PDB file of C-alpha atoms and ligand atoms in Angstrom:
ATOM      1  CA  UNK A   1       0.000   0.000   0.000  1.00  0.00           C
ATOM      2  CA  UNK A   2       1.210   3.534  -0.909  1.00  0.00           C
ATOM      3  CA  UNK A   3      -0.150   7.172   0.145  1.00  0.00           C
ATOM      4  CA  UNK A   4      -0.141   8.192  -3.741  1.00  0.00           C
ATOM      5  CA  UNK A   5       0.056  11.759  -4.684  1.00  0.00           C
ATOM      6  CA  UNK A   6      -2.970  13.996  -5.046  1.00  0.00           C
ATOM      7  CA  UNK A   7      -3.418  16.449  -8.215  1.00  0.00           C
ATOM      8  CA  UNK A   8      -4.061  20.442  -7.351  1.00  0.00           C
ATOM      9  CA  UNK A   9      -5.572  22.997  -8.848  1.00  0.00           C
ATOM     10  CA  UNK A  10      -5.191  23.730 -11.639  1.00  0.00           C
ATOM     11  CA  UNK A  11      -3.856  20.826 -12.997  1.00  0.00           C
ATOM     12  CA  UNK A  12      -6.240  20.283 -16.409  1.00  0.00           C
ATOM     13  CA  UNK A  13      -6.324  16.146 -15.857  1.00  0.00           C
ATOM     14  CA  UNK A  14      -8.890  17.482 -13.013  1.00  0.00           C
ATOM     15  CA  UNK A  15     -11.496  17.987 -15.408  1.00  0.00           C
ATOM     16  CA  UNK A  16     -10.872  14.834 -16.783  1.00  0.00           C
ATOM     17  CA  UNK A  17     -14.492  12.367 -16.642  1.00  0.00           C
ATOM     18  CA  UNK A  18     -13.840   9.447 -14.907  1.00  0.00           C
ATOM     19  CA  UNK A  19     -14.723   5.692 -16.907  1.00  0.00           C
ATOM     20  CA  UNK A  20     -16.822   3.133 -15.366  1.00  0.00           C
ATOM     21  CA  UNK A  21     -15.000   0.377 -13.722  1.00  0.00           C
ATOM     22  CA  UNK A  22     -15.501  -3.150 -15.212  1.00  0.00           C
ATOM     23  CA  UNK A  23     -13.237  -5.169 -13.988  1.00  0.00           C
ATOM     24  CA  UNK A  24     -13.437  -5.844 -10.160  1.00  0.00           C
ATOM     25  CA  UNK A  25      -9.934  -7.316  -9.766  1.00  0.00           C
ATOM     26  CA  UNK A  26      -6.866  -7.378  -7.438  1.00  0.00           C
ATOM     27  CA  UNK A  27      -5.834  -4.472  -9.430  1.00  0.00           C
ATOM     28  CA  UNK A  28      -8.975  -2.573  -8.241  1.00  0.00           C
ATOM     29  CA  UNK A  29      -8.504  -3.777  -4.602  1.00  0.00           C
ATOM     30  CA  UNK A  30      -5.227  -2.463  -4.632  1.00  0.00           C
ATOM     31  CA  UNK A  31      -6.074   0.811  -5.383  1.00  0.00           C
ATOM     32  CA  UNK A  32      -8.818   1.222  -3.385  1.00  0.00           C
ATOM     33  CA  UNK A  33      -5.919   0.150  -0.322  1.00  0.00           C
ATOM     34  CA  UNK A  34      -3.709   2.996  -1.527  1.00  0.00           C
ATOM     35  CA  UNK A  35      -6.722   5.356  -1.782  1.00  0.00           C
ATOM     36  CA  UNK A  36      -7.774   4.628   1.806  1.00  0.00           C
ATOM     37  CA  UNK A  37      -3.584   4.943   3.347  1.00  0.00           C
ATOM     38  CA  UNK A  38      -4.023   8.123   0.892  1.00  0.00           C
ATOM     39  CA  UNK A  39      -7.076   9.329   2.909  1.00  0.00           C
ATOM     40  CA  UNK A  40      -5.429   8.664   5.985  1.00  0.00           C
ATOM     41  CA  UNK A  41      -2.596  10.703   5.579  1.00  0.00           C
ATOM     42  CA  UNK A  42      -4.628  13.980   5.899  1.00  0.00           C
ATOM     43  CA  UNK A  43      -6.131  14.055   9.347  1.00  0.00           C
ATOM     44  CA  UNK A  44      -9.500  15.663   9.176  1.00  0.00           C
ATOM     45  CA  UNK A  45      -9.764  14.745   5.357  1.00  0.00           C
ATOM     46  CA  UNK A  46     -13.647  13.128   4.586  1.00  0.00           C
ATOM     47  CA  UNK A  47     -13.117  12.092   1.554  1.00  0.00           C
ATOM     48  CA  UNK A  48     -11.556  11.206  -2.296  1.00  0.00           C
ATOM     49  CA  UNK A  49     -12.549  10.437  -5.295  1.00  0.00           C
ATOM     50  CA  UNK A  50      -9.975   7.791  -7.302  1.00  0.00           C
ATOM     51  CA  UNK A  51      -9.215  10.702 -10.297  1.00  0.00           C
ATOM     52  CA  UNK A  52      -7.377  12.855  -7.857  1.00  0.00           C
ATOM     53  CA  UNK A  53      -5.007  10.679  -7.854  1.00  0.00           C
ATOM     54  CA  UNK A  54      -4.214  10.310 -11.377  1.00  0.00           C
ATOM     55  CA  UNK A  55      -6.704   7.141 -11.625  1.00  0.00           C
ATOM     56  CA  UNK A  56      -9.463   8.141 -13.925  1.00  0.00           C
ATOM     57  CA  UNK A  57     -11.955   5.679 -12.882  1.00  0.00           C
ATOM     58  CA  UNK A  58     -15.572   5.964 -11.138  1.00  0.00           C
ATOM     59  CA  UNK A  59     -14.168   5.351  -7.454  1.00  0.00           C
ATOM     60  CA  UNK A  60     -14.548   7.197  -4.121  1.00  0.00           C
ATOM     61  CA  UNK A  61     -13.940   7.113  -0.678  1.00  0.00           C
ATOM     62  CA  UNK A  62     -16.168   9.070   1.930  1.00  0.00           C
ATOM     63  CA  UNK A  63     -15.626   8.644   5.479  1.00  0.00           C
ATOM     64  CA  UNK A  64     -17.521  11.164   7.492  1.00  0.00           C
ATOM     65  CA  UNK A  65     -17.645   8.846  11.126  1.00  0.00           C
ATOM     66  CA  UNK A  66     -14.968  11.507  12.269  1.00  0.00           C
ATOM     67  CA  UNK A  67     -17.271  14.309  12.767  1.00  0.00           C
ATOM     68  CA  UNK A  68     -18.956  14.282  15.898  1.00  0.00           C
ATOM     69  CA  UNK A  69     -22.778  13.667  16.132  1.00  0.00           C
ATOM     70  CA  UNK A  70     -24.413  13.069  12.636  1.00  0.00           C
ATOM     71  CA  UNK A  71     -25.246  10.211  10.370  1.00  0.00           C
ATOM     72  CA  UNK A  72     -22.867   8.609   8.768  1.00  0.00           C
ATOM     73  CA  UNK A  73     -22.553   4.980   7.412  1.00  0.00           C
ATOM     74  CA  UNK A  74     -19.132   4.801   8.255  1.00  0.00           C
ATOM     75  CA  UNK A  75     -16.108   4.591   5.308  1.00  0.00           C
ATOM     76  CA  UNK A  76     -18.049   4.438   2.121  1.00  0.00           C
ATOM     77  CA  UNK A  77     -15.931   2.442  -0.921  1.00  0.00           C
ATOM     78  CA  UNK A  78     -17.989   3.491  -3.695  1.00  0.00           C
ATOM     79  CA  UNK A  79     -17.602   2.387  -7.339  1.00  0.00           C
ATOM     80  CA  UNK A  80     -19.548   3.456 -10.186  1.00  0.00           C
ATOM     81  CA  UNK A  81     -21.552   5.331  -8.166  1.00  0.00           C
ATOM     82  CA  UNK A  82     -24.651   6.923  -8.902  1.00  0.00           C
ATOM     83  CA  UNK A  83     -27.117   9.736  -7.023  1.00  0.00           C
ATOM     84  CA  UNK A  84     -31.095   7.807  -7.849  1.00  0.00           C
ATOM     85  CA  UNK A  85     -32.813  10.664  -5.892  1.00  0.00           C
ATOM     86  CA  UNK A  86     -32.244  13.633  -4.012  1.00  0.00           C
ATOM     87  CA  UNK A  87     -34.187  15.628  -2.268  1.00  0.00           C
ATOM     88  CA  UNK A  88     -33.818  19.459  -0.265  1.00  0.00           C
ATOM     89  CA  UNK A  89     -31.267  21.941  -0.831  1.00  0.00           C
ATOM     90  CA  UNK A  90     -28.626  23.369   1.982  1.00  0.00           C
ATOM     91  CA  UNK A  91     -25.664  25.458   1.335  1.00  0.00           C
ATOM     92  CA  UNK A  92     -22.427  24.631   3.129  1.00  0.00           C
ATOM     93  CA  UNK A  93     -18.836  25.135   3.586  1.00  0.00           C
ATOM     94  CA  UNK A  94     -16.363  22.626   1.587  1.00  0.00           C
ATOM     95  CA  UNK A  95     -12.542  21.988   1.186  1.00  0.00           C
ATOM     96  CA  UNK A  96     -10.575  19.678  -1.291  1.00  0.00           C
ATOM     97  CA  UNK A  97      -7.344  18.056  -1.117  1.00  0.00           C
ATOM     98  CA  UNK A  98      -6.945  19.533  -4.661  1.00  0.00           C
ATOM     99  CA  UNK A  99      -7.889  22.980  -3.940  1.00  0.00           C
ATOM    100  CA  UNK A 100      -5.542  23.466  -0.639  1.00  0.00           C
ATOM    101  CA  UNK A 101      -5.479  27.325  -0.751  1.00  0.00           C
ATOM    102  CA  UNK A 102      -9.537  27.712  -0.390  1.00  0.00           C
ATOM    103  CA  UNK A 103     -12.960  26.545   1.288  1.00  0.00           C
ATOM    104  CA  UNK A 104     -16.236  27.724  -0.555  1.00  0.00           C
ATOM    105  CA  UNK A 105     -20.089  27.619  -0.292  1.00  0.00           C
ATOM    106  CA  UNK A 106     -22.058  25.016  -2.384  1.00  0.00           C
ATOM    107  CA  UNK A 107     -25.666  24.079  -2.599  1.00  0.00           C
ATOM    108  CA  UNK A 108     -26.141  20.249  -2.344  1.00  0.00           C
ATOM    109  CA  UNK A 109     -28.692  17.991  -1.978  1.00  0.00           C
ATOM    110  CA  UNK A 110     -29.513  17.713   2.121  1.00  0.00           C
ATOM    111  CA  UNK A 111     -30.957  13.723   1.564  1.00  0.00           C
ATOM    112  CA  UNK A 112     -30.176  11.576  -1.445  1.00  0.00           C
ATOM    113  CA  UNK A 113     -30.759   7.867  -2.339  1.00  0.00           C
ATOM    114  CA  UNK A 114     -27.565   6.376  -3.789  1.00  0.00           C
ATOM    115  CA  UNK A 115     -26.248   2.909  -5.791  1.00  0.00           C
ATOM    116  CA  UNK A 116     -23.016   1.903  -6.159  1.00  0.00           C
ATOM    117  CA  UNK A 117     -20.897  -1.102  -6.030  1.00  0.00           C
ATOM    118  CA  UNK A 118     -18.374  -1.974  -3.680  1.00  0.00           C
ATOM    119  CA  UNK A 119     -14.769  -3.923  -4.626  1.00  0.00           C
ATOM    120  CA  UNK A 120     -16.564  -7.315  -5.713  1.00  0.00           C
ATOM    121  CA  UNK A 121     -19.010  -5.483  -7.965  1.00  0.00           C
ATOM    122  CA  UNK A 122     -22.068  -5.726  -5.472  1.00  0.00           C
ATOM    123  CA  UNK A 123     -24.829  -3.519  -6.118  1.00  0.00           C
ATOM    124  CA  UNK A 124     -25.340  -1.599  -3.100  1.00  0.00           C
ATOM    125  CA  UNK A 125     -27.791   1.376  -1.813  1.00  0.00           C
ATOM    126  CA  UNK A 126     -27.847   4.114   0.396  1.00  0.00           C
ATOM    127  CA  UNK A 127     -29.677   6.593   1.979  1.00  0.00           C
ATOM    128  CA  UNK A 128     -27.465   9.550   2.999  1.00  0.00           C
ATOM    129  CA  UNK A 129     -28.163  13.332   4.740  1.00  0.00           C
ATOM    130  CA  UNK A 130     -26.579  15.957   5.854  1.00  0.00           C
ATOM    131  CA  UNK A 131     -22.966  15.876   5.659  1.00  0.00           C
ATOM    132  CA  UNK A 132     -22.437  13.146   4.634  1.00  0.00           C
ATOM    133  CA  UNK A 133     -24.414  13.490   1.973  1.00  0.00           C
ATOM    134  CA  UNK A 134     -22.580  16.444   0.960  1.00  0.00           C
ATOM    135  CA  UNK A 135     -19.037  14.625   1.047  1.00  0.00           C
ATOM    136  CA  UNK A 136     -20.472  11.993  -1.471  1.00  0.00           C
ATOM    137  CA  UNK A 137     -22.031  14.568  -3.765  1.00  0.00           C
ATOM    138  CA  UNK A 138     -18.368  16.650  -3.741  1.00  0.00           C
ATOM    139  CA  UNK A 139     -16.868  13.541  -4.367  1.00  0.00           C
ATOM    140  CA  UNK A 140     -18.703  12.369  -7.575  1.00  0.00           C
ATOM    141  CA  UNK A 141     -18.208  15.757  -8.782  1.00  0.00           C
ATOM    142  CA  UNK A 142     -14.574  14.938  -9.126  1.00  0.00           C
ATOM    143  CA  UNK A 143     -15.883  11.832 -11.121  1.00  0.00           C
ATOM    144  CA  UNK A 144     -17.349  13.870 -13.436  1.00  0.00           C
ATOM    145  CA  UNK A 145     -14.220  16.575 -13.806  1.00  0.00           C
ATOM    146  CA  UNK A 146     -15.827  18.789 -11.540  1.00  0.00           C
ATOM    147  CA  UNK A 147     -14.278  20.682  -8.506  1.00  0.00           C
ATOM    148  CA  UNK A 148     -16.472  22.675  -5.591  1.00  0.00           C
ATOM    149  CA  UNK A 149     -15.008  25.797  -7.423  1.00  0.00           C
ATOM    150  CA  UNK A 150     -16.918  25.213 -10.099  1.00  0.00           C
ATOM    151  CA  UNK A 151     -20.185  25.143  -8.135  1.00  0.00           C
ATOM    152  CA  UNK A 152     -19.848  28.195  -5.922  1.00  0.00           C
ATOM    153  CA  UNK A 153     -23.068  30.118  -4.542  1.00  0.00           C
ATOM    154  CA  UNK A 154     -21.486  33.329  -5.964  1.00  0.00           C
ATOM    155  CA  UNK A 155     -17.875  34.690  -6.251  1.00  0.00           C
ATOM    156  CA  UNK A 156     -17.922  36.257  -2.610  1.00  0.00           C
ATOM    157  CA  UNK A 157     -18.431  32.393  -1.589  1.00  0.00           C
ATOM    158  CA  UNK A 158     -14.756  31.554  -1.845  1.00  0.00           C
ATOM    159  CA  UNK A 159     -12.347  32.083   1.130  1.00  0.00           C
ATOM    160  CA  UNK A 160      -8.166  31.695   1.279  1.00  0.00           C
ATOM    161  CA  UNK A 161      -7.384  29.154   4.402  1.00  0.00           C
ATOM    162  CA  UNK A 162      -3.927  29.647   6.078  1.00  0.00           C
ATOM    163  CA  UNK A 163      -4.139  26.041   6.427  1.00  0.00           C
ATOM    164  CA  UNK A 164      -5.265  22.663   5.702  1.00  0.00           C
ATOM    165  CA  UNK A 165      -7.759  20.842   8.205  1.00  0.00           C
TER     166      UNK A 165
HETATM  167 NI1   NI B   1     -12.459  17.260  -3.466  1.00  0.00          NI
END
């Protein structure tokens, strides 16, 4: 296993889409191991989607359990995943491994019903709020070659951070 590096802003490959994965292999497995060592290594980080890493396949990770006090499901491993139905609207604060310098405020879904397989190709579904739901909806974005910059509330809605946490 290997903490792999993590593409920043404004690296183009970031707005690369993603492909479906179709083979559900050691090769898979393995890279989901280095993108959960990869996670790891940032304290505080919720999630990361496999393209951020220079792997342009439909893979994330979202592991909200961290945060104190709200539902969570625990560390999500999701693969080809897809958003069924969503439902409400909430604007919040978010931060990206690939956009170090900045945090900004996006409207996401507050509830949404998701499918996705996990590393043997198991259809799986969820039913996700609040933050968590907001983690999985940034992640897919990267899926898609989409960063939280791209989805500000307005341009005031973008704020330098002295640090990462
Ligand atoms: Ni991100």
């Amino acid at each position: 296993m290997a903490v792999l590096p993590v593409l920043v802003y404004p690296d183009e490959r970031l707005k690369q889409v993603s492909a479906q994965v179709t083979e559900f292999n050691d090769d898979l497995r393995r890279l989901i191991a280095d993108m959960e060592v990869t996670l790891r290594s940032f304290p505080g980080c919720v999630g990361l989607a496999a393209p951020q890493l220079n792997h342009f396949q439909r893979i994330v990770i979202v592991d909200v359990s961290a945060r104190p006090d709200i539902p969570h499901h625990g560390c999500l491993i999701l693969i080809n995943p897809e958003v069924v139905e969503k439902d409400g609207e909430a604007v919040g604060r978010e931060g990206c491994l690939s956009v170090p310098d900045f945090t900004g405020n996006v409207a996401r879904a507050e509830r949404i019903h998701l499918r996705a397989q996990d590393s043997r190709g198991h259809v799986q579904s969820f039913d996700c709020e609040g933050f968590e739901a907001r983690a999985i909806q940034h992640e897919l974005d990267h899926l898609d070659g989409l960063l939280f910059l791209d989805r500000l509330v307005s341009r005031r809605d973008l704020f330098r951070r002295k640090n990462y946490k």
